[in-house]
């Protein structure tokens, strides 16, 4: 059977780093509060010339280099983002053009922080359905542009960045020993819309709007939703937490990551954490964390890796793959 196998990873971060202490003159907060409640110590913030498209392009080029491929080898680009350069055309098409790629097709996918998990699942279906052999899956965000910088309960939590993955069709035996995407589980439930949303849009206010979040409410649901969808993925694949080599969760809050890992029985040393360095980069957070763990040699060929995310909507999901 066809399996969607990871061939390359790449990342791109804005030049400017903003430390927790840099907020202290802007809103009533402290490095101590932010670090203690979230685990975040710094985040990258895009300059005017750094956009979702430019960061996505840079991450895509890094992933192509890592894979030893060029844009000519790619059939499809799926970009997970909630902060597109324009309402339309899709920023994925802009990235396609920036890469000098004039064949194949590209589209954006919007599932907020769960975007990359949704995008990997989508790319896997295109590959297994025979519509694409190689897919660039990108998560790129510039959340700094939709933050209310006077709201201390949200502005300290998010950062900008991009991560990219090259997925390619490979042969598998249909067993859990195969390399590639092995199982996935996706969920959404719109009854939670008002707990995490942007208060503007083309069809309502005609403006871009600002991110609004009831953090405590999101926190309350997060661990249960994350662990449910992971248990569904484990059961679809016939594995347990013990079989995992690496857990790469969405990087929103270290306390959510720790509580989820504990509830699932995933050992602390198997958890990849980058929230301290990047903050919450929404759809970019999982590929940025993956890129870091691949670049420093933690994730090796043959390792069993679990991706997980939860975000606005609510949307949530998990993907199990063998590297
Ligand atoms: N600095 C200082 N104090 C603050 C700050 C700040 N930056 N922000 C809020 N506070 C205050 C609050 O006003 C509140 O004060 P009060 O008790 O006088 O009312 C107090 O700190 C405690 O606030 P809580 O909201 O209860 O703090 P909590 O411990 O829940 O931490 C946080 C807040 C970090 C937002 C947490 O709830 C959280 O991480 N929630 C989940 C967010 C998340 O995971 N989002 C993921 C999806 S993101 C996406 O999809 C785009």
mmCIF file of N, CA and C in Angstrom, residues 78-83 108-123 137-141 143 158 184-189 196 218 221-222 225-226 229-230 248-252 280-287 307-319:
data_model
loop_
_atom_site.group_PDB
_atom_site.id
_atom_site.type_symbol
_atom_site.label_atom_id
_atom_site.label_comp_id
_atom_site.label_asym_id
_atom_site.label_seq_id
_atom_site.Cartn_x
_atom_site.Cartn_y
_atom_site.Cartn_z
ATOM 1 N N UNK A 78 0.063 22.457 0.457
ATOM 2 C CA UNK A 78 -1.037 22.709 1.391
ATOM 3 C C UNK A 78 -0.480 23.612 2.489
ATOM 4 N N UNK A 79 -1.045 24.801 2.605
ATOM 5 C CA UNK A 79 -0.600 25.752 3.625
ATOM 6 C C UNK A 79 -1.653 25.871 4.719
ATOM 7 N N UNK A 80 -1.274 25.537 5.930
ATOM 8 C CA UNK A 80 -2.147 25.752 7.080
ATOM 9 C C UNK A 80 -1.850 27.141 7.633
ATOM 10 N N UNK A 81 -2.876 28.008 7.633
ATOM 11 C CA UNK A 81 -2.699 29.347 8.190
ATOM 12 C C UNK A 81 -4.039 29.964 8.555
ATOM 13 N N UNK A 82 -4.026 30.833 9.552
ATOM 14 C CA UNK A 82 -5.188 31.663 9.877
ATOM 15 C C UNK A 82 -4.853 33.127 9.657
ATOM 16 N N UNK A 83 -3.626 33.389 9.212
ATOM 17 C CA UNK A 83 -3.167 34.758 8.990
ATOM 18 C C UNK A 83 -2.609 34.884 7.568
ATOM 19 N N UNK A 108 -4.915 26.898 0.666
ATOM 20 C CA UNK A 108 -4.811 27.135 2.114
ATOM 21 C C UNK A 108 -5.817 26.262 2.856
ATOM 22 N N UNK A 109 -5.478 25.972 4.075
ATOM 23 C CA UNK A 109 -6.362 25.193 4.942
ATOM 24 C C UNK A 109 -6.439 25.925 6.274
ATOM 25 N N UNK A 110 -7.657 26.092 6.772
ATOM 26 C CA UNK A 110 -7.867 26.931 7.962
ATOM 27 C C UNK A 110 -8.443 26.098 9.095
ATOM 28 N N UNK A 111 -7.619 25.735 10.051
ATOM 29 C CA UNK A 111 -8.105 25.047 11.251
ATOM 30 C C UNK A 111 -7.382 25.601 12.472
ATOM 31 N N UNK A 112 -7.007 26.873 12.387
ATOM 32 C CA UNK A 112 -6.298 27.604 13.444
ATOM 33 C C UNK A 112 -5.104 26.765 13.938
ATOM 34 N N UNK A 113 -4.965 26.572 15.238
ATOM 35 C CA UNK A 113 -3.767 25.894 15.757
ATOM 36 C C UNK A 113 -3.688 24.426 15.340
ATOM 37 N N UNK A 114 -4.833 23.833 14.961
ATOM 38 C CA UNK A 114 -4.818 22.436 14.512
ATOM 39 C C UNK A 114 -4.459 22.334 13.030
ATOM 40 N N UNK A 115 -4.201 23.458 12.394
ATOM 41 C CA UNK A 115 -4.024 23.501 10.943
ATOM 42 C C UNK A 115 -3.004 22.516 10.399
ATOM 43 N N UNK A 116 -1.843 22.401 11.059
ATOM 44 C CA UNK A 116 -0.805 21.533 10.500
ATOM 45 C C UNK A 116 -1.215 20.064 10.585
ATOM 46 N N UNK A 117 -1.864 19.698 11.674
ATOM 47 C CA UNK A 117 -2.328 18.309 11.830
ATOM 48 C C UNK A 117 -3.397 17.995 10.763
ATOM 49 N N UNK A 118 -4.309 18.939 10.544
ATOM 50 C CA UNK A 118 -5.307 18.792 9.468
ATOM 51 C C UNK A 118 -4.606 18.709 8.094
ATOM 52 N N UNK A 119 -3.577 19.534 7.900
ATOM 53 C CA UNK A 119 -2.917 19.607 6.591
ATOM 54 C C UNK A 119 -2.135 18.328 6.284
ATOM 55 N N UNK A 120 -1.477 17.765 7.296
ATOM 56 C CA UNK A 120 -0.754 16.497 7.081
ATOM 57 C C UNK A 120 -1.762 15.393 6.718
ATOM 58 N N UNK A 121 -2.893 15.385 7.419
ATOM 59 C CA UNK A 121 -3.921 14.381 7.159
ATOM 60 C C UNK A 121 -4.474 14.539 5.737
ATOM 61 N N UNK A 122 -4.678 15.788 5.326
ATOM 62 C CA UNK A 122 -5.182 16.073 3.972
ATOM 63 C C UNK A 122 -4.159 15.644 2.916
ATOM 64 N N UNK A 123 -2.900 16.032 3.129
ATOM 65 C CA UNK A 123 -1.845 15.672 2.172
ATOM 66 C C UNK A 123 -1.720 14.158 2.056
ATOM 67 N N UNK A 137 3.867 20.456 2.828
ATOM 68 C CA UNK A 137 2.880 20.814 3.848
ATOM 69 C C UNK A 137 3.521 21.899 4.711
ATOM 70 N N UNK A 138 2.874 23.066 4.740
ATOM 71 C CA UNK A 138 3.469 24.218 5.435
ATOM 72 C C UNK A 138 2.507 24.727 6.505
ATOM 73 N N UNK A 139 3.053 25.113 7.642
ATOM 74 C CA UNK A 139 2.287 25.882 8.636
ATOM 75 C C UNK A 139 2.997 27.209 8.775
ATOM 76 N N UNK A 140 2.320 28.312 8.451
ATOM 77 C CA UNK A 140 2.977 29.619 8.538
ATOM 78 C C UNK A 140 2.001 30.633 9.119
ATOM 79 N N UNK A 141 2.475 31.429 10.065
ATOM 80 C CA UNK A 141 1.575 32.367 10.752
ATOM 81 C C UNK A 141 2.288 33.664 11.120
ATOM 82 N N UNK A 143 0.700 35.808 13.696
ATOM 83 C CA UNK A 143 -0.348 36.155 14.672
ATOM 84 C C UNK A 143 -0.131 37.536 15.289
ATOM 85 N N UNK A 158 1.449 34.683 21.976
ATOM 86 C CA UNK A 158 1.626 34.236 20.586
ATOM 87 C C UNK A 158 2.907 34.756 19.952
ATOM 88 N N UNK A 184 -4.639 8.740 11.935
ATOM 89 C CA UNK A 184 -4.968 10.128 12.282
ATOM 90 C C UNK A 184 -6.393 10.194 12.796
ATOM 91 N N UNK A 185 -6.650 11.212 13.591
ATOM 92 C CA UNK A 185 -7.996 11.409 14.104
ATOM 93 C C UNK A 185 -8.237 12.917 14.202
ATOM 94 N N UNK A 186 -9.296 13.405 13.560
ATOM 95 C CA UNK A 186 -9.583 14.845 13.561
ATOM 96 C C UNK A 186 -10.957 15.104 14.156
ATOM 97 N N UNK A 187 -11.095 16.250 14.856
ATOM 98 C CA UNK A 187 -12.383 16.621 15.446
ATOM 99 C C UNK A 187 -12.578 18.136 15.346
ATOM 100 N N UNK A 188 -13.842 18.540 15.356
ATOM 101 C CA UNK A 188 -14.161 19.966 15.555
ATOM 102 C C UNK A 188 -15.519 20.064 16.225
ATOM 103 N N UNK A 189 -15.767 21.193 16.886
ATOM 104 C CA UNK A 189 -17.055 21.410 17.539
ATOM 105 C C UNK A 189 -17.270 22.912 17.688
ATOM 106 N N UNK A 196 -12.576 31.251 21.658
ATOM 107 C CA UNK A 196 -11.319 31.571 20.980
ATOM 108 C C UNK A 196 -11.638 31.908 19.536
ATOM 109 N N UNK A 218 -10.541 27.758 27.582
ATOM 110 C CA UNK A 218 -9.811 26.931 26.610
ATOM 111 C C UNK A 218 -9.008 25.885 27.373
ATOM 112 N N UNK A 221 -10.943 22.797 28.644
ATOM 113 C CA UNK A 221 -11.311 21.762 27.671
ATOM 114 C C UNK A 221 -10.101 21.071 27.053
ATOM 115 N N UNK A 222 -8.953 21.768 27.044
ATOM 116 C CA UNK A 222 -7.826 21.331 26.214
ATOM 117 C C UNK A 222 -7.353 19.908 26.534
ATOM 118 N N UNK A 225 -9.821 17.064 25.520
ATOM 119 C CA UNK A 225 -9.968 16.926 24.062
ATOM 120 C C UNK A 225 -8.714 16.312 23.439
ATOM 121 N N UNK A 226 -7.568 16.806 23.876
ATOM 122 C CA UNK A 226 -6.292 16.319 23.332
ATOM 123 C C UNK A 226 -6.124 14.829 23.639
ATOM 124 N N UNK A 229 -8.540 12.443 21.567
ATOM 125 C CA UNK A 229 -8.210 12.251 20.152
ATOM 126 C C UNK A 229 -6.925 11.418 20.010
ATOM 127 N N UNK A 230 -6.037 11.545 20.964
ATOM 128 C CA UNK A 230 -4.813 10.731 20.924
ATOM 129 C C UNK A 230 -5.156 9.274 21.231
ATOM 130 N N UNK A 248 5.076 15.168 19.864
ATOM 131 C CA UNK A 248 5.288 16.553 19.412
ATOM 132 C C UNK A 248 3.944 17.278 19.454
ATOM 133 N N UNK A 249 3.617 17.859 20.604
ATOM 134 C CA UNK A 249 2.321 18.518 20.756
ATOM 135 C C UNK A 249 2.328 19.959 20.245
ATOM 136 N N UNK A 250 1.115 20.479 20.023
ATOM 137 C CA UNK A 250 0.956 21.915 19.772
ATOM 138 C C UNK A 250 1.534 22.687 20.957
ATOM 139 N N UNK A 251 2.275 23.738 20.653
ATOM 140 C CA UNK A 251 2.996 24.480 21.684
ATOM 141 C C UNK A 251 2.212 25.724 22.079
ATOM 142 N N UNK A 252 1.210 25.555 22.957
ATOM 143 C CA UNK A 252 0.421 26.698 23.420
ATOM 144 C C UNK A 252 0.794 27.059 24.845
ATOM 145 N N UNK A 280 3.175 30.579 21.243
ATOM 146 C CA UNK A 280 2.196 29.832 20.452
ATOM 147 C C UNK A 280 2.200 30.395 19.027
ATOM 148 N N UNK A 281 2.691 29.616 18.080
ATOM 149 C CA UNK A 281 2.729 30.060 16.680
ATOM 150 C C UNK A 281 1.627 29.406 15.869
ATOM 151 N N UNK A 282 0.565 28.973 16.545
ATOM 152 C CA UNK A 282 -0.619 28.412 15.891
ATOM 153 C C UNK A 282 -0.225 27.276 14.920
ATOM 154 N N UNK A 283 -0.605 27.368 13.659
ATOM 155 C CA UNK A 283 -0.369 26.249 12.729
ATOM 156 C C UNK A 283 1.113 25.980 12.480
ATOM 157 N N UNK A 284 1.983 26.914 12.865
ATOM 158 C CA UNK A 284 3.422 26.701 12.666
ATOM 159 C C UNK A 284 4.055 25.961 13.834
ATOM 160 N N UNK A 285 3.328 25.806 14.932
ATOM 161 C CA UNK A 285 3.986 25.332 16.152
ATOM 162 C C UNK A 285 4.454 23.880 16.051
ATOM 163 N N UNK A 286 3.637 23.004 15.491
ATOM 164 C CA UNK A 286 4.037 21.591 15.399
ATOM 165 C C UNK A 286 5.211 21.410 14.407
ATOM 166 N N UNK A 287 5.153 21.981 13.189
ATOM 167 C CA UNK A 287 6.317 21.800 12.307
ATOM 168 C C UNK A 287 7.583 22.492 12.810
ATOM 169 N N UNK A 307 1.930 13.530 16.573
ATOM 170 C CA UNK A 307 1.664 14.970 16.505
ATOM 171 C C UNK A 307 0.270 15.230 17.056
ATOM 172 N N UNK A 308 0.105 16.362 17.704
ATOM 173 C CA UNK A 308 -1.214 16.677 18.286
ATOM 174 C C UNK A 308 -1.416 18.180 18.291
ATOM 175 N N UNK A 309 -2.661 18.619 18.100
ATOM 176 C CA UNK A 309 -2.944 20.052 18.211
ATOM 177 C C UNK A 309 -4.397 20.300 18.587
ATOM 178 N N UNK A 310 -4.633 21.494 19.152
ATOM 179 C CA UNK A 310 -5.986 21.906 19.505
ATOM 180 C C UNK A 310 -6.053 23.428 19.356
ATOM 181 N N UNK A 311 -7.146 23.922 18.790
ATOM 182 C CA UNK A 311 -7.218 25.365 18.597
ATOM 183 C C UNK A 311 -8.625 25.875 18.386
ATOM 184 N N UNK A 312 -8.706 27.121 17.909
ATOM 185 C CA UNK A 312 -9.976 27.818 17.736
ATOM 186 C C UNK A 312 -10.971 27.003 16.931
ATOM 187 N N UNK A 313 -12.236 27.156 17.299
ATOM 188 C CA UNK A 313 -13.317 26.400 16.648
ATOM 189 C C UNK A 313 -14.326 25.867 17.643
ATOM 190 N N UNK A 314 -13.959 24.934 18.498
ATOM 191 C CA UNK A 314 -12.652 24.296 18.607
ATOM 192 C C UNK A 314 -12.393 23.308 17.461
ATOM 193 N N UNK A 315 -11.118 23.153 17.139
ATOM 194 C CA UNK A 315 -10.656 22.069 16.279
ATOM 195 C C UNK A 315 -9.593 21.325 17.064
ATOM 196 N N UNK A 316 -9.464 20.033 16.833
ATOM 197 C CA UNK A 316 -8.378 19.301 17.471
ATOM 198 C C UNK A 316 -8.111 18.013 16.700
ATOM 199 N N UNK A 317 -6.924 17.441 16.895
ATOM 200 C CA UNK A 317 -6.590 16.239 16.140
ATOM 201 C C UNK A 317 -5.211 15.715 16.466
ATOM 202 N N UNK A 318 -4.953 14.497 15.987
ATOM 203 C CA UNK A 318 -3.647 13.857 16.200
ATOM 204 C C UNK A 318 -3.263 13.049 14.968
ATOM 205 N N UNK A 319 -1.968 12.961 14.719
ATOM 206 C CA UNK A 319 -1.421 12.156 13.610
ATOM 207 C C UNK A 319 -0.289 11.312 14.159
#
